[in-house]
CSV table of C-alpha atoms in Angstrom, one decimal:
chain,number,residue,atom,x,y,z
N,1404,UNK,CA,116.0,59.5,77.0
N,1405,UNK,CA,114.1,56.8,75.2
N,1406,UNK,CA,114.6,53.6,77.2
N,1407,UNK,CA,113.4,50.0,76.9
N,1408,UNK,CA,112.6,48.9,80.5
N,1409,UNK,CA,111.8,45.4,81.8
N,1410,UNK,CA,108.4,45.0,83.5
N,1411,UNK,CA,108.8,44.5,87.2
N,1412,UNK,CA,112.6,44.3,87.2
N,1413,UNK,CA,113.4,47.4,89.2
N,1414,UNK,CA,117.0,46.6,89.9
N,1415,UNK,CA,117.8,46.0,86.2
N,1416,UNK,CA,116.0,49.1,85.2
N,1417,UNK,CA,117.9,51.2,87.8
N,1418,UNK,CA,121.2,49.8,86.6
N,1419,UNK,CA,120.3,50.9,83.0
N,1420,UNK,CA,119.3,54.3,84.3
N,1421,UNK,CA,122.6,54.6,86.0
N,1422,UNK,CA,124.5,53.6,82.9
N,1423,UNK,CA,122.6,56.1,80.7
N,1424,UNK,CA,122.9,58.8,83.3
N,1425,UNK,CA,126.7,58.5,83.3
N,1426,UNK,CA,126.7,58.8,79.5
N,1427,UNK,CA,124.5,61.8,79.5
N,1428,UNK,CA,126.6,63.5,82.2
N,1429,UNK,CA,129.8,62.9,80.3
N,1430,UNK,CA,128.1,64.8,77.4
N,1431,UNK,CA,127.4,67.7,79.7
N,1432,UNK,CA,123.8,67.1,80.4
N,1433,UNK,CA,122.3,69.4,83.2
N,1434,UNK,CA,119.0,67.5,83.2
N,1435,UNK,CA,118.6,63.8,82.4
N,1436,UNK,CA,114.9,62.9,81.9
N,1437,UNK,CA,113.8,59.2,81.7
N,1438,UNK,CA,110.3,57.9,80.8
N,1439,UNK,CA,107.2,57.4,82.9
N,1440,UNK,CA,107.2,54.4,85.3
N,1441,UNK,CA,110.5,53.1,83.7
N,1442,UNK,CA,111.7,51.9,87.1
N,1443,UNK,CA,108.7,49.7,87.9
N,1444,UNK,CA,107.7,49.0,84.3
N,1445,UNK,CA,104.5,50.2,82.8
N,1446,UNK,CA,102.0,48.3,80.6
N,1447,UNK,CA,102.3,44.9,82.4
N,1448,UNK,CA,101.0,46.4,85.7
N,1449,UNK,CA,97.4,46.5,84.4
N,1450,UNK,CA,97.4,42.7,84.8
N,1451,UNK,CA,98.7,42.7,88.4
N,1452,UNK,CA,96.5,42.4,91.5
N,1453,UNK,CA,96.7,45.0,94.2
N,1454,UNK,CA,99.1,42.9,96.3
N,1455,UNK,CA,101.5,42.6,93.4
N,1456,UNK,CA,101.3,46.3,92.7
N,1457,UNK,CA,102.2,47.0,96.3
N,1458,UNK,CA,105.3,44.8,96.0
N,1459,UNK,CA,106.5,47.1,93.2
N,1460,UNK,CA,105.6,50.3,94.9
N,1461,UNK,CA,107.9,52.4,97.1
N,1462,UNK,CA,107.6,55.5,99.3
N,1463,UNK,CA,109.0,58.8,97.9
N,1464,UNK,CA,111.5,60.1,98.9
N,1465,UNK,CA,112.4,57.4,101.4
N,1466,UNK,CA,112.4,54.4,99.0
N,1467,UNK,CA,115.5,52.8,97.6
N,1468,UNK,CA,114.8,53.8,94.0
N,1469,UNK,CA,114.5,57.5,94.9
N,1470,UNK,CA,117.7,57.2,97.0
N,1471,UNK,CA,119.4,55.8,93.9
N,1472,UNK,CA,118.3,58.7,91.8
N,1473,UNK,CA,119.5,61.1,94.5
N,1474,UNK,CA,122.9,59.4,94.4
N,1475,UNK,CA,123.1,59.6,90.7
N,1476,UNK,CA,122.2,63.3,90.7
N,1477,UNK,CA,124.9,64.0,93.4
N,1478,UNK,CA,127.6,61.9,91.7
N,1479,UNK,CA,127.1,63.5,88.2
N,1480,UNK,CA,126.1,67.0,89.2
N,1481,UNK,CA,122.9,66.9,87.2
N,1482,UNK,CA,119.2,66.7,87.7
N,1483,UNK,CA,117.9,63.1,87.3
N,1484,UNK,CA,114.2,62.3,86.7
N,1485,UNK,CA,112.4,59.0,86.3
N,1486,UNK,CA,109.1,57.4,87.0
N,1487,UNK,CA,107.9,54.7,89.4
N,1488,UNK,CA,104.9,53.5,91.4
N,1489,UNK,CA,104.7,55.3,94.7
N,1490,UNK,CA,103.0,54.2,97.9
N,1491,UNK,CA,101.9,57.3,99.9
N,1492,UNK,CA,101.8,57.6,103.7
N,1493,UNK,CA,98.1,57.0,103.6
N,1494,UNK,CA,98.6,53.8,101.6
N,1495,UNK,CA,97.3,55.1,98.3
N,1496,UNK,CA,99.3,54.2,95.1
N,1497,UNK,CA,100.3,56.8,92.5
N,1498,UNK,CA,102.1,56.9,89.1
N,1499,UNK,CA,104.8,59.3,90.2
N,1500,UNK,CA,107.7,61.0,88.5
N,1501,UNK,CA,110.7,61.8,90.8
N,1502,UNK,CA,113.0,64.7,90.1
N,1503,UNK,CA,116.3,64.5,92.1
N,1504,UNK,CA,118.6,67.5,92.2
N,1505,UNK,CA,122.4,67.4,92.9
N,1506,UNK,CA,121.9,69.3,96.2
N,1507,UNK,CA,119.7,66.5,97.6
N,1508,UNK,CA,116.3,68.0,97.0
N,1509,UNK,CA,113.7,65.7,95.7
N,1510,UNK,CA,110.3,66.7,94.1
N,1511,UNK,CA,107.6,64.4,92.8
N,1512,UNK,CA,104.7,64.7,90.4
N,1513,UNK,CA,101.7,62.4,90.8
N,1514,UNK,CA,100.0,61.7,87.4
N,1515,UNK,CA,96.8,63.7,87.3
N,1516,UNK,CA,95.0,61.4,84.9
N,1517,UNK,CA,95.9,57.8,85.8
N,1518,UNK,CA,94.2,54.9,84.0
N,1519,UNK,CA,96.7,52.1,84.1
N,1520,UNK,CA,95.1,50.2,87.1
N,1521,UNK,CA,92.0,50.9,89.2
N,1522,UNK,CA,94.1,50.6,92.4
N,1523,UNK,CA,96.4,53.5,91.4
N,1524,UNK,CA,95.0,56.9,92.3
N,1525,UNK,CA,95.2,60.1,90.3
N,1526,UNK,CA,97.1,63.1,91.7
N,1527,UNK,CA,95.6,66.5,92.4
N,1528,UNK,CA,98.5,68.9,92.3
N,1529,UNK,CA,100.4,70.7,89.6
N,1530,UNK,CA,104.2,70.5,89.9
N,1531,UNK,CA,106.6,73.4,89.1
N,1532,UNK,CA,110.1,73.0,90.6
N,1533,UNK,CA,112.7,75.6,91.4
N,1534,UNK,CA,116.2,74.7,90.2
N,1535,UNK,CA,119.8,76.1,90.4
N,1536,UNK,CA,119.8,76.3,86.6
N,1537,UNK,CA,118.1,79.7,86.5
N,1538,UNK,CA,114.8,78.2,85.4
N,1539,UNK,CA,111.8,76.3,86.6
N,1540,UNK,CA,110.8,72.8,85.6
N,1541,UNK,CA,107.2,71.6,85.3
N,1542,UNK,CA,106.1,68.0,85.1
N,1543,UNK,CA,103.2,66.4,83.3
N,1544,UNK,CA,103.0,62.6,82.8
N,1545,UNK,CA,101.8,61.2,79.5
N,1546,UNK,CA,98.0,61.6,79.5
N,1547,UNK,CA,98.3,64.7,81.6
N,1548,UNK,CA,99.7,66.4,78.5
N,1549,UNK,CA,96.6,65.5,76.5
N,1550,UNK,CA,94.5,67.8,78.6
N,1551,UNK,CA,95.4,71.3,77.4
N,1552,UNK,CA,94.4,73.0,80.6
N,1553,UNK,CA,97.1,71.1,82.4
N,1554,UNK,CA,99.8,72.5,80.2
N,1555,UNK,CA,98.4,76.0,80.5
N,1556,UNK,CA,98.2,76.0,84.3
N,1557,UNK,CA,101.7,74.5,84.5
N,1558,UNK,CA,103.0,77.3,82.3
N,1559,UNK,CA,101.1,80.0,84.3
N,1560,UNK,CA,102.7,78.6,87.5
N,1561,UNK,CA,106.0,79.5,86.1
N,1562,UNK,CA,107.4,76.5,84.2
N,1563,UNK,CA,110.1,77.3,81.7
N,1564,UNK,CA,110.8,73.7,80.7
N,1565,UNK,CA,108.1,71.0,80.8
N,1566,UNK,CA,109.4,67.5,81.5
N,1567,UNK,CA,106.9,65.2,79.7
N,1568,UNK,CA,107.6,61.6,80.5
N,1569,UNK,CA,105.5,59.1,78.5
N,1570,UNK,CA,104.9,55.5,77.7
N,1571,UNK,CA,103.1,56.0,74.4
N,1572,UNK,CA,102.9,55.4,70.7
N,1573,UNK,CA,101.8,52.0,69.4
N,1574,UNK,CA,98.8,52.1,71.7
N,1575,UNK,CA,95.5,50.3,71.0
N,1576,UNK,CA,93.7,53.6,70.9
N,1577,UNK,CA,89.9,53.9,70.9
N,1578,UNK,CA,90.3,56.9,68.5
N,1579,UNK,CA,90.5,55.5,65.0
N,1580,UNK,CA,92.9,58.1,63.7
N,1581,UNK,CA,95.3,58.2,66.7
N,1582,UNK,CA,98.2,55.8,67.0
N,1583,UNK,CA,97.4,52.0,66.5
N,1584,UNK,CA,99.1,48.8,67.5
N,1585,UNK,CA,102.5,47.6,66.1
N,1586,UNK,CA,103.4,44.0,65.7
N,1587,UNK,CA,105.9,43.2,68.5
N,1588,UNK,CA,107.7,40.8,66.2
N,1589,UNK,CA,108.8,43.8,64.0
N,1590,UNK,CA,110.7,45.3,67.0
N,1591,UNK,CA,112.2,41.9,67.9
N,1592,UNK,CA,113.3,41.6,64.2
N,1593,UNK,CA,114.8,45.1,64.2
N,1594,UNK,CA,118.4,44.0,63.6
N,1595,UNK,CA,117.4,42.0,60.5
N,1596,UNK,CA,114.9,44.6,59.2
N,1597,UNK,CA,115.5,48.0,60.8
N,1598,UNK,CA,113.6,49.9,58.1
N,1599,UNK,CA,110.2,48.4,58.7
N,1600,UNK,CA,110.0,49.0,62.5
N,1601,UNK,CA,111.5,52.5,62.1
N,1602,UNK,CA,108.8,53.4,59.6
N,1603,UNK,CA,106.1,52.2,62.0
N,1604,UNK,CA,107.6,54.2,64.9
N,1605,UNK,CA,108.0,57.4,62.8
N,1606,UNK,CA,104.7,57.1,61.0
N,1607,UNK,CA,101.1,57.7,62.2
N,1608,UNK,CA,101.4,55.3,65.1
N,1609,UNK,CA,104.3,57.3,66.6
N,1610,UNK,CA,106.1,60.5,65.5
N,1611,UNK,CA,103.4,61.7,63.1
N,1612,UNK,CA,100.8,61.5,65.8
N,1613,UNK,CA,103.0,63.3,68.3
N,1614,UNK,CA,103.6,66.1,65.9
N,1615,UNK,CA,99.9,66.9,65.6
N,1616,UNK,CA,99.8,68.2,69.2
N,1617,UNK,CA,103.1,68.0,71.2
N,1618,UNK,CA,104.8,71.1,69.6
N,1619,UNK,CA,101.6,73.1,70.2
N,1620,UNK,CA,101.9,72.5,74.0
N,1621,UNK,CA,105.3,74.2,73.8
N,1622,UNK,CA,104.3,77.0,71.4
N,1623,UNK,CA,101.0,77.9,72.9
N,1624,UNK,CA,102.3,78.0,76.5
N,1625,UNK,CA,105.7,79.5,75.9
N,1626,UNK,CA,107.8,76.8,77.4
N,1627,UNK,CA,110.4,74.2,76.2
N,1628,UNK,CA,109.2,70.6,76.2
N,1629,UNK,CA,111.4,67.6,77.0
N,1630,UNK,CA,109.6,64.5,75.7
N,1631,UNK,CA,111.0,61.2,77.1
N,1632,UNK,CA,109.4,57.9,76.2
N,1633,UNK,CA,109.6,54.2,76.3
N,1634,UNK,CA,110.8,52.3,73.3
N,1635,UNK,CA,110.3,48.7,72.2
N,1636,UNK,CA,108.0,45.9,73.4
N,1637,UNK,CA,106.0,46.8,76.5
N,1638,UNK,CA,104.0,43.7,77.4
N,1639,UNK,CA,101.9,43.2,74.3
N,1640,UNK,CA,102.4,46.7,72.8
N,1641,UNK,CA,105.3,48.5,71.2
N,1642,UNK,CA,106.4,52.0,72.4
N,1643,UNK,CA,107.7,54.1,69.6
N,1644,UNK,CA,110.5,56.1,71.3
N,1645,UNK,CA,110.6,59.4,69.4
N,1646,UNK,CA,112.4,61.2,72.2
N,1647,UNK,CA,112.6,64.9,71.4
N,1648,UNK,CA,113.4,68.3,72.8
N,1649,UNK,CA,111.1,71.1,71.6
N,1650,UNK,CA,111.7,74.9,72.0
N,1651,UNK,CA,109.2,77.5,73.1
N,1652,UNK,CA,108.2,78.1,69.4
N,1653,UNK,CA,107.3,74.5,68.9
N,1654,UNK,CA,110.5,73.8,66.9
N,1655,UNK,CA,112.2,70.4,67.3
N,1656,UNK,CA,115.8,71.0,68.6
N,1657,UNK,CA,116.8,67.4,68.7
N,1658,UNK,CA,115.0,64.0,68.3
N,1659,UNK,CA,115.7,60.3,68.2
N,1660,UNK,CA,116.3,58.6,64.9
N,1661,UNK,CA,116.4,55.0,66.2
N,1662,UNK,CA,114.2,52.4,67.9
N,1663,UNK,CA,116.8,51.5,70.5
N,1664,UNK,CA,117.8,53.1,73.8
N,1665,UNK,CA,118.9,56.6,72.9
N,1666,UNK,CA,119.7,59.9,74.5
N,1667,UNK,CA,119.0,63.1,72.6
N,1668,UNK,CA,120.8,66.3,73.5
N,1669,UNK,CA,120.0,70.0,73.0
N,1670,UNK,CA,121.1,73.3,74.5
N,1671,UNK,CA,118.2,75.4,75.7
N,1672,UNK,CA,118.4,79.1,75.2
N,1673,UNK,CA,116.3,80.6,78.0
N,1674,UNK,CA,116.6,84.0,76.4
N,1675,UNK,CA,114.0,82.8,73.8
N,1676,UNK,CA,111.4,82.8,76.5
N,1677,UNK,CA,111.2,86.5,77.0
N,1678,UNK,CA,109.3,87.4,73.9
N,1679,UNK,CA,108.2,84.1,72.5
N,1680,UNK,CA,104.8,84.0,70.9
N,1681,UNK,CA,103.1,81.8,73.5
N,1682,UNK,CA,104.1,84.1,76.5
N,1683,UNK,CA,103.0,87.2,74.6
N,1684,UNK,CA,99.7,85.7,73.8
N,1685,UNK,CA,99.2,84.5,77.4
N,1686,UNK,CA,99.6,88.1,78.5
N,1687,UNK,CA,96.6,88.9,76.3
N,1688,UNK,CA,94.3,86.4,78.0
N,1689,UNK,CA,90.8,87.4,79.1
N,1690,UNK,CA,90.1,85.3,82.3
N,1691,UNK,CA,86.6,86.9,82.6
N,1692,UNK,CA,85.6,84.8,79.6
N,1693,UNK,CA,86.9,81.5,80.9
N,1694,UNK,CA,84.5,80.6,83.7
N,1695,UNK,CA,82.8,77.9,81.6
N,1696,UNK,CA,86.0,75.9,81.8
N,1697,UNK,CA,85.4,75.3,85.5
N,1698,UNK,CA,81.8,74.2,85.2
N,1699,UNK,CA,81.1,70.5,84.8
N,1700,UNK,CA,79.1,69.7,81.6
N,1701,UNK,CA,77.8,66.4,82.9
N,1702,UNK,CA,79.7,64.5,80.2
N,1703,UNK,CA,83.0,64.2,82.2
N,1704,UNK,CA,84.5,60.7,82.6
N,1705,UNK,CA,87.1,59.4,85.0
N,1706,UNK,CA,90.5,58.8,83.3
N,1707,UNK,CA,90.0,55.0,82.9
N,1708,UNK,CA,86.6,55.4,81.3
N,1709,UNK,CA,87.9,58.2,79.0
N,1710,UNK,CA,90.8,56.0,78.0
N,1711,UNK,CA,89.1,52.6,77.5
N,1712,UNK,CA,85.4,53.3,76.7
N,1713,UNK,CA,84.5,53.0,73.1
N,1714,UNK,CA,82.2,56.0,72.9
N,1715,UNK,CA,82.9,59.1,74.9
N,1716,UNK,CA,80.5,61.4,73.1
């Protein structure tokens, strides 16, 4: 799902999630994946103080938003996944992605590389979920997918399908050849001039940037990738949508072609996993060579510094 949320309007966002979930279920969807933090809203939270953040946050699984996702999963007989701000039992805040199954089970992934606000902590656990679908779901949220080790470990822990919820594209990146801002007025004027905003979202600031790396996460690690994303104005930036489903060879099975709320559908053939290239190559790994990956270089930065600092060299 690519979905235009409203910052801070949890009830409205959940109503839209319910509407889209019903549509997806009517089309036979077994898993309905919404974007990162689409319940709470995303980019506006960087301007909030900690008290305002806590007003948006909820416990998982006890909170009302998670209960709503559970109800949708049970009512429609499908897995429903969406993102929010979680307040943990110890009071810490997390950018969390909730995965609700029809049988009442709830799992949650806490973003490993959180930079949106200094009061939101990063998680420290990989997430691979057993399902009744005959496969396992992994979860990595937005920036988590940029770190190739995260995708590899998630695959090695058994993920067949990676849910990759994002709020990306159109970002004011510190990398001069990655993404770039989009004038919000182009999105607001999309009815009068659809071609211009569509070209922006499908060009180097959106789809073209994603295709440099996202299919490689699927191919190299032998898993399907379900990429959900925000779309439209998100505070002062524009998310580019580009929702897509990628097979374990890195081939796009289905993708969005609009800059509106849109659901993309694909049937996943799990038989492709058995001898796909990524899984075959992973069996040829030489772990004895990889010890340097676990040794700090002294150049590491925390996620906020890596995201916002001008020179990370």
